[in-house]
XYZ file of C-alpha atoms in Angstrom:
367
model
C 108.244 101.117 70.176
C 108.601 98.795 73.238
C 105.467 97.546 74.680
C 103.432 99.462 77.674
C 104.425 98.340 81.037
C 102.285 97.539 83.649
C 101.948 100.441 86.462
C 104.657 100.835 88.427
C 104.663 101.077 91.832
C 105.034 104.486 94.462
C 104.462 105.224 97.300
C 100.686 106.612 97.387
C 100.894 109.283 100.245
C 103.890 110.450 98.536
C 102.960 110.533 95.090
C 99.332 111.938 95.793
C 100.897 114.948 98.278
C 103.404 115.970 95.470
C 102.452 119.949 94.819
C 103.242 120.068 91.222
C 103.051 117.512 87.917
C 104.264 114.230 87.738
C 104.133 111.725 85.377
C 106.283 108.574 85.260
C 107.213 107.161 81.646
C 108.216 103.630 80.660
C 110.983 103.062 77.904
C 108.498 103.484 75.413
C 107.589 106.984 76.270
C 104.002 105.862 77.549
C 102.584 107.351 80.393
C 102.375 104.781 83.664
C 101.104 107.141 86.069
C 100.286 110.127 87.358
C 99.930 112.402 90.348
C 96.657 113.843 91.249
C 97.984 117.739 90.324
C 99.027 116.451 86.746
C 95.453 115.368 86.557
C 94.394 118.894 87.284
C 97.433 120.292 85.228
C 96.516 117.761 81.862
C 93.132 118.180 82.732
C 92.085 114.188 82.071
C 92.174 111.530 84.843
C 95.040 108.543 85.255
C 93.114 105.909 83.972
C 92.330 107.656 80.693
C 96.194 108.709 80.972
C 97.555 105.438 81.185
C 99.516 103.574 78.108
C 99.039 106.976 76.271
C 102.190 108.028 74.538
C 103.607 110.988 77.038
C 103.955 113.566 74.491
C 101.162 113.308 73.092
C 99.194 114.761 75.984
C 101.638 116.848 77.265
C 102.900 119.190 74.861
C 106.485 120.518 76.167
C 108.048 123.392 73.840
C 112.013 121.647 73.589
C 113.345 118.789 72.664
C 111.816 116.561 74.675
C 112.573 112.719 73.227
C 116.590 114.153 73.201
C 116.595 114.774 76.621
C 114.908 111.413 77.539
C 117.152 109.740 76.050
C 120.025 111.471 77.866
C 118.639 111.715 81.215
C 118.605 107.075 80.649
C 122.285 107.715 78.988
C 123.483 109.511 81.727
C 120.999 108.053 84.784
C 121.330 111.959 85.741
C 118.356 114.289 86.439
C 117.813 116.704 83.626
C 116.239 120.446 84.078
C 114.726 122.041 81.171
C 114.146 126.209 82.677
C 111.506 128.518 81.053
C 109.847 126.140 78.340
C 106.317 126.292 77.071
C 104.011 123.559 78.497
C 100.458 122.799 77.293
C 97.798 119.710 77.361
C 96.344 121.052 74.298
C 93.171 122.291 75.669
C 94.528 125.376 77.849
C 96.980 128.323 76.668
C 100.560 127.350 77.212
C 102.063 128.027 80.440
C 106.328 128.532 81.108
C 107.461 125.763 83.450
C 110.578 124.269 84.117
C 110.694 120.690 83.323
C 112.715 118.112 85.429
C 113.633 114.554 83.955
C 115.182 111.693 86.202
C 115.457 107.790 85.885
C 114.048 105.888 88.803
C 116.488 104.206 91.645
C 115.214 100.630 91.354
C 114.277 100.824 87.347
C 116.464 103.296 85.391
C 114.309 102.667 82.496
C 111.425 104.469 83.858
C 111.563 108.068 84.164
C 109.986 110.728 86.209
C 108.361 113.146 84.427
C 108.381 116.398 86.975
C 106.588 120.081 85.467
C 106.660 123.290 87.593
C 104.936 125.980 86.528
C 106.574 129.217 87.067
C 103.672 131.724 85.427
C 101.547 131.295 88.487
C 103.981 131.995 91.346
C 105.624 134.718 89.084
C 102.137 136.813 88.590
C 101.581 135.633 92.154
C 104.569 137.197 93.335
C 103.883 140.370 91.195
C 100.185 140.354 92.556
C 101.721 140.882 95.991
C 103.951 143.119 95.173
C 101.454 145.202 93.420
C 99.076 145.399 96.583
C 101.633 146.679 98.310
C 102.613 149.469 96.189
C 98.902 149.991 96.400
C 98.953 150.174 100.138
C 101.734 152.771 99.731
C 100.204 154.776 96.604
C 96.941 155.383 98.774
C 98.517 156.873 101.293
C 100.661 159.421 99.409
C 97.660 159.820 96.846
C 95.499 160.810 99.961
C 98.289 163.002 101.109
C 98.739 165.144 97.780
C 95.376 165.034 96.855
C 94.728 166.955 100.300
C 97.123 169.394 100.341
C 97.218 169.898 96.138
C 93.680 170.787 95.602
C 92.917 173.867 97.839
C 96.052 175.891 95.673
C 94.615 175.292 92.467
C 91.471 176.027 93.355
C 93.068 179.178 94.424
C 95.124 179.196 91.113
C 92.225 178.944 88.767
C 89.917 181.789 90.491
C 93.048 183.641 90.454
C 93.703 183.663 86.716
C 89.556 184.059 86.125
C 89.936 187.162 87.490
C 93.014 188.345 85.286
C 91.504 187.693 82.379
C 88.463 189.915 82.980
C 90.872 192.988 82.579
C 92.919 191.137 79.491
C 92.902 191.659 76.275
C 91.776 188.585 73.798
C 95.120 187.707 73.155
C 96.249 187.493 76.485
C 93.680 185.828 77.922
C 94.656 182.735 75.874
C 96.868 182.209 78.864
C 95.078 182.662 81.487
C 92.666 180.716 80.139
C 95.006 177.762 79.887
C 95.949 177.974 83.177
C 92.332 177.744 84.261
C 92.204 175.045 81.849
C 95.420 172.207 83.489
C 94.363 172.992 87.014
C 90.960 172.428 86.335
C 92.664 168.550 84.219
C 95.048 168.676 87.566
C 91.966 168.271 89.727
C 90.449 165.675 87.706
C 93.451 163.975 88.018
C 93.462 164.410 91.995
C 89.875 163.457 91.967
C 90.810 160.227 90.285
C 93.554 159.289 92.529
C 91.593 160.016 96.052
C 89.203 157.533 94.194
C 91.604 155.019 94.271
C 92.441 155.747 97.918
C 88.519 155.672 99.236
C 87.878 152.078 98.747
C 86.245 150.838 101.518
C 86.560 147.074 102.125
C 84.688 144.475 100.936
C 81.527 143.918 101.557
C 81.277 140.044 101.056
C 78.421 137.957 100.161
C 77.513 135.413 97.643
C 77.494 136.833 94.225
C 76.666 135.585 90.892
C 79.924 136.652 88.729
C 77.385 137.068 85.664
C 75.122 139.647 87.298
C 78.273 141.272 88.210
C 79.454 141.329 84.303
C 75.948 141.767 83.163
C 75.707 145.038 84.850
C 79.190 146.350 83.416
C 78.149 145.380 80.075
C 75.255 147.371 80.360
C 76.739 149.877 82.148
C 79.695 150.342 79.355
C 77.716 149.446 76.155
C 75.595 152.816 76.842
C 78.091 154.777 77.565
C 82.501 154.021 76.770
C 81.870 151.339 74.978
C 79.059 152.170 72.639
C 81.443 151.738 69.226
C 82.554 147.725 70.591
C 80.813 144.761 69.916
C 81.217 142.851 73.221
C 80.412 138.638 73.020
C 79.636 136.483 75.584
C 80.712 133.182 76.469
C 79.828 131.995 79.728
C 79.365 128.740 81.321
C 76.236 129.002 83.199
C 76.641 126.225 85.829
C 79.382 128.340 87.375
C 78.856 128.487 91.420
C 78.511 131.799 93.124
C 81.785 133.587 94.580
C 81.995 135.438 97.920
C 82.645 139.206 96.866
C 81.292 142.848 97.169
C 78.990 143.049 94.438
C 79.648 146.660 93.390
C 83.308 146.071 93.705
C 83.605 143.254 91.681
C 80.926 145.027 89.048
C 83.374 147.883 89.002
C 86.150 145.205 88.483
C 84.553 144.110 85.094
C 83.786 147.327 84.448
C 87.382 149.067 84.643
C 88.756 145.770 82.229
C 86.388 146.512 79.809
C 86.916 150.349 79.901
C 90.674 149.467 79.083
C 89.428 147.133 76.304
C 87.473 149.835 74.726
C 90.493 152.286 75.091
C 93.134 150.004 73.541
C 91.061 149.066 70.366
C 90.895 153.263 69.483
C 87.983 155.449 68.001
C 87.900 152.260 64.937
C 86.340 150.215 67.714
C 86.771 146.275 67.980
C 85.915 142.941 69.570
C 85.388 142.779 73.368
C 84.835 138.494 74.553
C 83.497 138.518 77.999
C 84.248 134.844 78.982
C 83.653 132.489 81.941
C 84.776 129.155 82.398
C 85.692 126.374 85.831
C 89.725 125.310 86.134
C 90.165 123.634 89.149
C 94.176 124.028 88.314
C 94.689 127.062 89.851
C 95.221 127.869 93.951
C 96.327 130.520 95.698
C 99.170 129.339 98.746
C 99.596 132.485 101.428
C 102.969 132.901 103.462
C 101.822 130.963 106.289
C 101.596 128.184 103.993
C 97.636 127.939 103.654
C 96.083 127.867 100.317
C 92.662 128.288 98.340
C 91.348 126.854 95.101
C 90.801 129.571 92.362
C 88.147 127.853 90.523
C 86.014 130.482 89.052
C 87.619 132.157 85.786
C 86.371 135.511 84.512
C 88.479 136.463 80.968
C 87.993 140.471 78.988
C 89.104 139.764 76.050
C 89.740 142.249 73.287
C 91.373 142.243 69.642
C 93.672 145.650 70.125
C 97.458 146.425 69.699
C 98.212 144.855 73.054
C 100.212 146.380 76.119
C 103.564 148.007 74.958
C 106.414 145.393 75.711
C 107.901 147.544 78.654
C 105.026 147.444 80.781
C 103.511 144.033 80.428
C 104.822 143.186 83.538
C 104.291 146.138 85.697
C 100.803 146.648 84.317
C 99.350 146.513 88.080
C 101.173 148.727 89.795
C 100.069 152.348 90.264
C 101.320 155.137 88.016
C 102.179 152.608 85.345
C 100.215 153.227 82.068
C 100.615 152.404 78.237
C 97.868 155.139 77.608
C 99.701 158.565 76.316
C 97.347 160.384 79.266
C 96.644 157.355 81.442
C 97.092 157.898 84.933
C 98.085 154.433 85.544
C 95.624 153.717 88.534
C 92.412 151.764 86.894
C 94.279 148.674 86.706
C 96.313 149.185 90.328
C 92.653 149.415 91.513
C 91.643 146.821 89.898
C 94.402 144.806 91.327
C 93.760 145.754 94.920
C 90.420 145.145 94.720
C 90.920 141.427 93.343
C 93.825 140.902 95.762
C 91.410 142.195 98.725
C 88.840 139.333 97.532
C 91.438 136.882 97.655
C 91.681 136.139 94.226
C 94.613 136.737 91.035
C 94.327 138.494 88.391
C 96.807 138.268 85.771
C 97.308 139.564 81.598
C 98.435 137.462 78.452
C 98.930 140.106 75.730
C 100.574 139.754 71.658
C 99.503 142.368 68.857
C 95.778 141.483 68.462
C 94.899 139.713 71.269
C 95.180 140.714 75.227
C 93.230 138.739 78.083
C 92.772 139.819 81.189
C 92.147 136.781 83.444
C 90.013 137.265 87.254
C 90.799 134.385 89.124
C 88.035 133.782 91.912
C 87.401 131.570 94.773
C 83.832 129.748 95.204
C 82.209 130.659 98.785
C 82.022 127.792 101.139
C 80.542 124.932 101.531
C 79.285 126.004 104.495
C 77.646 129.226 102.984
C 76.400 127.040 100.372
C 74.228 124.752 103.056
C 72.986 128.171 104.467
C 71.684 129.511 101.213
C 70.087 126.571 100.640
C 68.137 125.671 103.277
């Protein structure tokens, strides 16, 4: 292996305003330097990444020292679409990789990674409030003008049965039975169209899963063991308490339901990832800092749905209703924070991305 280079030199406004990873790599496949959002990405600052061998610390799912060695053959970009990138220390995370020699030194390479699992659930997030938006409305709607006929239904057949015989009133009694599931049903979806909006304030995220623990431990989940792992320097977030309680406590619900009447392994866990940010249409964008994970050890979400888990009517359960997790979603998406799901046989994480409240709320409280 040739020896390490000395840095080379970019342009610093440049380099430090680049969105996305970059790494530059001398013919010896060391590391020379990097951009402030690989930093964030690799998790591990420039100094400590300089003169370390690139693939070492950045763990790229193809064949990465081939198409080094082509892009310097060739002294042609290279794109690499839909790989597996890791630093080691986070789950991996599908990017498309981009390799090109430098202008003035076609020795070095630039190293560029752009991860497309964040603006893909990002994308779905949005498009999942607004089928939310819509849903409400028509659930409102049916839920309205649904309810008062089945009401009527059910009295209706009450009454037959009095002059049935036993036999016979094995149907009537199963029609007063589905309206009466029909209505729970209705009851559940004008639920998910009464959600007022946020009340926002600073919030503790563990009070907020401390409560839905409680609150599920005595009642759904009373067969689960449920562990917790949380980092307890985490800084408040600015959310509706009871919304975001009833957050937690709708991802645990679904835990408890996917591991079955055998019960299972629920991990609450919290941790800080400054890697994360949420960029708006206009262009604007916010940190996602604060990371809230339900973990649970079940059969995981049927392959057909993974990626439509959010959006209303959309459910893996055989009498799901498909709205607990829409909800969930709108509620998140109203706090302006991402939620997103990893999911293989045995293991399924839901993942509550939140923002921290600012700074300037933070003087406030404490003065």
């Amino acid at each position: 292996m040739k020896g390490f280079r000395q840095p080379y030199p970019v342009p610093g406004v440049i380099w430090a305003s680049l969105p996305i990873p970059a790494l530059l790599i001398d013919e010896g496949g060391r590391i020379l330097e990097t951009n402030p959002a690989a930093e964030l990405f690799l998790n591990a600052s420039s100094r400590s990444l300089k003169g370390q061998p690139v693939f070492d610390r950045v763990h790229i799912d193809a064949e990465m020292d081939e198409a080094c060695a082509r892009a310097r053959a060739n002294q042609s970009a290279l794109f690499i679409n839909d790989v597996d990138v890791t630093s080691g220390e986070k789950p991996p995370v599908q990017c498309t990789v981009q390799v090109a020699p430098m202008a003035d030194n076609p020795d070095v390479l630039m190293l560029l990674i752009s991860p497309r699992e964040i603006a893909d659930r990002l994308g779905r997030a949005g498009a999942a409030k607004t089928a939310a938006k819509s849903a409400i409305g028509m659930a409102e709607m049916l839920a309205h003008e649904i309810k008062n006929p089945l009401a009527g239904i059910a009295g209706a057949a009450q009454l037959l049965s009095m002059g049935l015989t036993p036999e016979d009133r094995e149907l009537t009694d199963l029609i007063v039975e589905e309206t009466r599931r029909i209505v729970k049903l209705l009851e559940q979806v004008e639920q998910f169209g009464n959600v007022r909006p946020p009340d926002r304030r600073p919030v503790n995220i563990h009070d907020a899963l401390d409560r839905a623990r409680k609150s599920a431990i005595m009642g759904f989940a009373a067969r689960m063991k449920i562990v917790e792992e949380y980092d307890p320097s985490l800084p408040h977030t600015m959310a509706d308490p009871d919304q975001l309680m009833q957050v937690f406590l709708n991802l645990i619900k679904n835990a408890s339901e996917a591991a079955g009447p055998q019960g299972g392994t629920i991990t609450l866990r919290t941790r800080y990832d400054l890697s994360l940010r949420l960029r708006r249409k206009d262009g604007t964008g916010k940190a996602l800092p604060l990371q809230v994970e339900v973990i649970d050890d079940g059969p995981g979400l049927p392959p057909g749905i993974a990626g439509e888990v959010f959006e209303p009517f959309v459910s893996g359960k055989e009498n799901g209703t498909g709205l607990g997790l829409a909800l969930v979603s709108k509620i998140v998406t109203e706090h302006d924070g991402w939620i997103s799901v990893d999911s293989v046989p045995g293991r399924t994480v839901f993942r509550v991305s939140l923002p921290v409240v600012p700074r300037e709320l933070q003087k406030k409280e404490a003065e």
